[in-house]
Coordinates of C-alpha atoms and ligand atoms in Angstrom, one line a residue:
M1 CA 85.4 10.2 -8.6
R2 CA 84.4 7.1 -10.6
V3 CA 82.5 7.5 -13.9
V4 CA 80.1 4.7 -14.8
R5 CA 77.7 4.3 -17.7
T6 CA 75.8 1.1 -17.1
I7 CA 73.4 0.1 -14.3
A8 CA 75.4 -3.1 -13.8
D9 CA 78.6 -1.1 -13.2
L10 CA 76.8 1.3 -10.9
R11 CA 75.4 -1.5 -8.8
A12 CA 78.8 -3.3 -8.6
L13 CA 80.4 -0.1 -7.4
L14 CA 77.8 0.7 -4.8
R15 CA 77.2 -2.9 -3.4
P16 CA 80.3 -3.0 -1.2
L17 CA 79.6 0.5 0.2
R18 CA 76.1 -0.5 1.1
E19 CA 77.4 -3.8 2.7
E20 CA 79.8 -1.7 4.8
G21 CA 76.8 0.3 6.0
K22 CA 77.9 3.5 4.2
R23 CA 75.3 6.2 3.7
I24 CA 74.7 7.0 0.0
G25 CA 73.5 10.4 -1.2
F26 CA 72.1 11.0 -4.6
V27 CA 71.8 14.1 -6.8
P28 CA 69.9 13.4 -10.0
T29 CA 70.5 16.0 -12.7
M30 CA 70.1 16.6 -16.4
G31 CA 73.6 18.1 -16.7
F32 CA 74.8 21.6 -17.7
L33 CA 75.5 22.0 -14.0
H34 CA 75.7 25.3 -12.1
D35 CA 76.2 26.4 -8.6
G36 CA 72.7 25.2 -7.6
H37 CA 73.7 21.6 -8.5
A38 CA 77.1 22.0 -6.9
T39 CA 75.3 23.1 -3.7
L40 CA 73.2 19.9 -3.8
I41 CA 76.3 17.8 -4.3
R42 CA 78.2 19.5 -1.5
Q43 CA 75.3 19.1 0.9
S44 CA 75.1 15.4 0.0
A45 CA 78.9 15.0 0.4
A46 CA 78.7 16.7 3.8
R47 CA 75.9 14.4 5.0
C48 CA 76.7 11.1 3.3
D49 CA 79.7 8.7 2.9
A50 CA 79.4 8.6 -0.9
T51 CA 77.5 10.8 -3.3
V52 CA 76.2 9.7 -6.7
V53 CA 75.4 12.3 -9.3
S54 CA 73.5 11.2 -12.4
I55 CA 73.4 13.2 -15.6
F56 CA 70.6 12.1 -17.9
V57 CA 68.5 14.3 -20.1
N58 CA 65.3 12.5 -19.7
P59 CA 63.3 12.5 -22.9
T60 CA 60.0 11.4 -21.3
Q61 CA 59.7 14.7 -19.4
F62 CA 59.9 16.9 -22.5
G63 CA 56.8 17.8 -24.5
L64 CA 56.9 17.6 -28.3
S65 CA 57.5 21.3 -28.7
E66 CA 60.1 21.6 -25.9
D67 CA 63.9 21.9 -26.0
L68 CA 65.0 18.2 -25.7
A69 CA 67.2 18.3 -28.8
S70 CA 68.8 21.7 -27.9
Y71 CA 69.0 21.1 -24.2
P72 CA 72.5 22.5 -23.2
R73 CA 75.2 20.0 -22.6
D74 CA 78.8 20.3 -21.5
L75 CA 80.1 17.1 -20.1
E76 CA 83.7 18.1 -19.4
R77 CA 82.6 21.1 -17.4
D78 CA 80.0 19.0 -15.5
Q79 CA 82.6 16.5 -14.6
N80 CA 84.9 19.2 -13.1
I81 CA 82.0 20.6 -11.1
C82 CA 81.1 17.2 -9.7
L83 CA 84.7 16.6 -8.8
E84 CA 85.1 19.9 -7.1
A85 CA 81.9 19.5 -5.2
D86 CA 83.1 16.1 -3.9
A87 CA 80.9 13.7 -5.8
S88 CA 82.1 10.0 -5.5
V89 CA 80.4 8.5 -8.5
L90 CA 79.1 10.1 -11.8
F91 CA 76.5 8.0 -13.5
L92 CA 76.1 8.8 -17.2
P93 CA 73.6 6.3 -18.7
E94 CA 72.5 6.3 -22.4
A95 CA 68.8 6.5 -23.1
A96 CA 68.7 2.8 -24.1
E97 CA 70.1 1.9 -20.6
I98 CA 67.2 3.7 -18.9
Y99 CA 64.5 3.0 -21.5
P100 CA 65.3 -0.4 -23.1
T101 CA 63.3 -1.6 -26.1
G102 CA 59.8 -2.6 -25.0
F103 CA 59.7 -0.2 -22.0
Q104 CA 56.1 0.5 -21.1
T105 CA 55.7 0.9 -17.3
H106 CA 55.3 4.4 -15.9
I107 CA 54.7 6.1 -12.6
E108 CA 51.4 8.1 -12.8
P109 CA 51.5 10.9 -10.2
G110 CA 48.2 12.0 -8.8
R111 CA 46.6 15.4 -8.6
L112 CA 49.8 17.1 -7.3
A113 CA 50.9 16.9 -11.0
D114 CA 47.8 18.8 -12.3
P115 CA 48.2 22.5 -11.3
L116 CA 51.0 25.0 -12.0
C117 CA 53.5 23.5 -14.5
G118 CA 51.3 20.5 -14.9
R119 CA 48.7 22.6 -16.6
F120 CA 51.1 23.7 -19.3
R121 CA 53.3 20.6 -19.6
P122 CA 51.0 17.6 -19.8
G123 CA 52.9 14.4 -19.0
H124 CA 55.9 16.2 -17.6
F125 CA 55.6 15.0 -14.1
R126 CA 54.8 11.5 -15.2
G127 CA 58.1 11.5 -17.0
V128 CA 59.9 13.0 -14.0
A129 CA 58.4 10.6 -11.5
T130 CA 59.1 7.6 -13.7
V131 CA 62.8 8.4 -14.3
V132 CA 63.4 9.4 -10.6
A133 CA 61.7 6.2 -9.4
K134 CA 64.0 4.2 -11.8
L135 CA 67.1 6.1 -10.7
F136 CA 66.2 5.6 -7.0
N137 CA 66.0 1.9 -7.8
M138 CA 69.3 1.9 -9.5
V139 CA 71.2 3.9 -6.9
Q140 CA 69.1 3.0 -3.8
P141 CA 70.2 6.1 -2.0
D142 CA 69.6 6.9 1.7
L143 CA 69.1 10.6 0.9
A144 CA 68.3 12.3 -2.4
F145 CA 68.8 16.0 -2.9
F146 CA 66.6 18.3 -5.0
G147 CA 66.5 22.1 -5.5
Q148 CA 63.6 24.1 -4.3
K149 CA 63.5 26.0 -7.6
D150 CA 61.6 23.0 -9.1
F151 CA 59.2 23.3 -6.3
Q152 CA 56.3 21.2 -7.8
Q153 CA 58.8 18.5 -8.7
T154 CA 59.9 18.2 -5.1
V155 CA 56.3 17.9 -3.9
V156 CA 55.5 15.3 -6.5
I157 CA 58.7 13.3 -5.7
R158 CA 58.2 13.4 -2.0
R159 CA 54.6 12.2 -2.4
M160 CA 55.8 9.4 -4.8
A161 CA 58.5 8.3 -2.3
R162 CA 55.9 8.1 0.5
D163 CA 53.2 6.5 -1.6
L164 CA 55.5 3.8 -3.0
N165 CA 57.4 3.2 0.3
L166 CA 60.7 4.1 -1.3
P167 CA 63.3 4.0 1.5
V168 CA 64.8 7.4 0.7
D169 CA 64.7 10.8 2.5
V170 CA 64.0 13.5 0.0
V171 CA 66.0 16.6 0.9
V172 CA 64.9 19.9 -0.6
V173 CA 67.7 22.6 -0.7
P174 CA 66.9 26.3 -1.0
T175 CA 67.2 27.9 -4.5
V176 CA 70.6 29.4 -5.2
R177 CA 70.4 32.9 -6.8
E178 CA 72.8 35.2 -8.5
A179 CA 73.7 38.3 -6.5
D180 CA 70.9 40.2 -8.2
G181 CA 68.3 37.6 -7.3
L182 CA 68.0 35.6 -10.6
A183 CA 67.5 31.9 -9.7
L184 CA 70.2 29.7 -11.2
S185 CA 69.0 27.5 -14.0
S186 CA 70.6 25.6 -16.8
R187 CA 68.2 27.5 -19.1
N188 CA 69.7 30.9 -18.2
T189 CA 72.3 30.1 -20.8
Y190 CA 69.7 30.9 -23.5
L191 CA 69.2 34.5 -22.2
D192 CA 71.0 37.3 -23.9
E193 CA 71.7 40.5 -21.9
D194 CA 68.3 42.1 -22.6
A195 CA 66.4 38.8 -21.9
R196 CA 68.3 38.4 -18.7
R197 CA 67.2 41.9 -17.6
R198 CA 63.6 40.9 -18.2
A199 CA 64.1 37.5 -16.5
L200 CA 65.2 39.4 -13.4
L201 CA 61.7 40.9 -13.0
L202 CA 60.4 37.4 -12.0
S203 CA 62.6 37.2 -8.9
E204 CA 62.1 40.9 -8.2
G205 CA 58.4 40.3 -8.0
L206 CA 58.7 37.2 -5.9
L207 CA 61.2 38.7 -3.5
A208 CA 59.1 41.9 -3.1
A209 CA 56.1 39.8 -2.1
K210 CA 58.3 37.8 0.3
A211 CA 59.6 41.1 1.9
A212 CA 56.0 42.3 2.2
F213 CA 55.0 39.0 3.8
E214 CA 57.9 39.3 6.2
A215 CA 56.8 42.8 7.1
G216 CA 53.4 41.4 8.1
E217 CA 51.2 41.3 4.9
R218 CA 49.1 38.2 5.0
L219 CA 46.5 38.8 2.3
G220 CA 47.0 36.4 -0.6
T221 CA 45.5 38.8 -3.2
R222 CA 47.7 41.6 -2.0
L223 CA 50.9 39.4 -2.1
L224 CA 50.0 38.4 -5.6
E225 CA 49.5 42.0 -6.7
I226 CA 52.9 43.0 -5.2
A227 CA 54.6 40.1 -7.0
R228 CA 52.8 40.8 -10.3
A229 CA 53.7 44.5 -10.4
P230 CA 57.3 44.3 -11.7
M231 CA 56.4 41.3 -13.9
A232 CA 54.5 43.5 -16.3
G233 CA 57.8 43.8 -18.3
V234 CA 58.0 40.0 -18.9
D235 CA 56.9 38.7 -22.3
S236 CA 54.4 36.1 -21.1
I237 CA 53.5 34.9 -17.7
Q238 CA 52.1 31.4 -17.8
Y239 CA 51.0 31.5 -14.2
L240 CA 51.7 33.3 -10.9
E241 CA 50.0 31.5 -8.1
L242 CA 50.0 31.3 -4.3
V243 CA 49.4 27.7 -3.2
D244 CA 49.5 25.6 -0.1
S245 CA 53.1 24.2 0.0
Q246 CA 51.9 20.6 0.5
S247 CA 48.6 20.2 -1.3
L248 CA 49.4 22.8 -4.1
E249 CA 45.9 24.1 -3.8
P250 CA 45.4 27.8 -4.2
I251 CA 45.4 29.8 -1.0
Q252 CA 42.2 31.7 -0.6
G253 CA 42.2 34.4 2.1
P254 CA 45.1 35.0 4.5
V255 CA 48.4 33.0 4.5
D256 CA 48.2 31.1 7.8
R257 CA 50.4 28.1 6.8
T258 CA 53.4 27.7 4.6
A259 CA 52.6 28.9 1.1
A260 CA 54.5 28.7 -2.1
L261 CA 54.4 31.7 -4.5
C262 CA 55.2 30.2 -7.8
V263 CA 55.7 31.7 -11.3
A264 CA 56.4 30.4 -14.8
A265 CA 57.0 32.7 -17.7
Y266 CA 58.5 32.9 -21.2
V267 CA 61.3 35.4 -21.6
G268 CA 61.7 35.4 -25.3
S269 CA 61.5 31.7 -26.2
T270 CA 63.0 30.6 -22.8
R271 CA 60.6 29.2 -20.2
L272 CA 61.7 30.0 -16.7
I273 CA 60.2 29.1 -13.3
D274 CA 60.9 30.4 -9.8
N275 CA 59.2 30.4 -6.4
V276 CA 59.5 31.6 -2.9
L277 CA 58.2 30.0 0.3
L278 CA 56.2 32.1 2.7
T279 CA 56.1 30.6 6.2
P280 CA 54.2 32.4 9.0
P281 CA 56.2 32.5 12.2
V282 CA 53.7 30.2 14.0
A283 CA 54.0 27.5 11.3
A284 CA 57.9 27.9 11.3
A285 CA 57.9 27.4 15.1
A286 CA 55.7 24.3 14.7
G287 CA 58.2 23.0 12.1
S288 CA 55.8 23.3 9.1
Q289 CA 57.3 21.5 6.2
A290 CA 57.4 22.7 2.6
Ligands
PAF301 O1 65.3 18.5 -12.1 C1 65.9 17.8 -13.0 O2 67.0 18.1 -13.4 C2 65.1 16.6 -13.6 O3 63.7 16.9 -13.6 C3 65.4 15.3 -12.8 C4 65.0 15.3 -11.4 C5 66.9 15.0 -12.9 C6 64.7 14.2 -13.5 O4 65.1 14.0 -14.8

């Protein structure tokens, strides 16, 4: 695995691969990797000739009161995870490489960035879309891999790639969970034992609603009630919503197309998000896309 820190070195490394017609996969991350990231890297390595992983804690997607300065970092461990998961290139740019002096051009996502997390993190998806577009331009991947846990992010990025004709397939990989259901997240490291127990109530609610859906429950209001019941023990739920998986508009009435049941909550001072997809069998048979 080669480690590069500048865009020039990255391009020099990837140019010959591209000229040989090699398929390049890309996994953008903010580091402090866990098995969810390793799964993305392994999937990329299985489907592509070379896999680039970037680690860049992107300042423009953090709000003023958010955890940019304290965001967890462990480069040595991250490097080992990348190596074991079969990454070919690790790209570790400094902030000045990504945002040089005078930087002033941004990607403004449309209304997909407004609901759910967008309501509570103004400017977040503008920062995500901008850095991902820039990273796509630097790496020029054939395929880029993102985790379903950041569901709204995947929808915003897919839309951006289509709208801007970026020649990349955005692949969304199902959320990796601990054995007890907790969705893997770099922020889980902030949870002490008691907070972790409360965090578990989020996936408990979502998975209960998914089980009810799979047993035939289609009424959105009922599914939300089922999800909300265990979450009463969580400190503060920012939102729990059932939305169309493509438009992110709230589902009124029965779930007759793929829906995303999404939650964001504070457990102590840690903000966590999670979601499950609910796909009616007819939509699944017709290949309904998340
Ligand atoms: O999901 C993340 O880790 C980040 O939002 C991403 C896609 C790497 C952009 O900074």
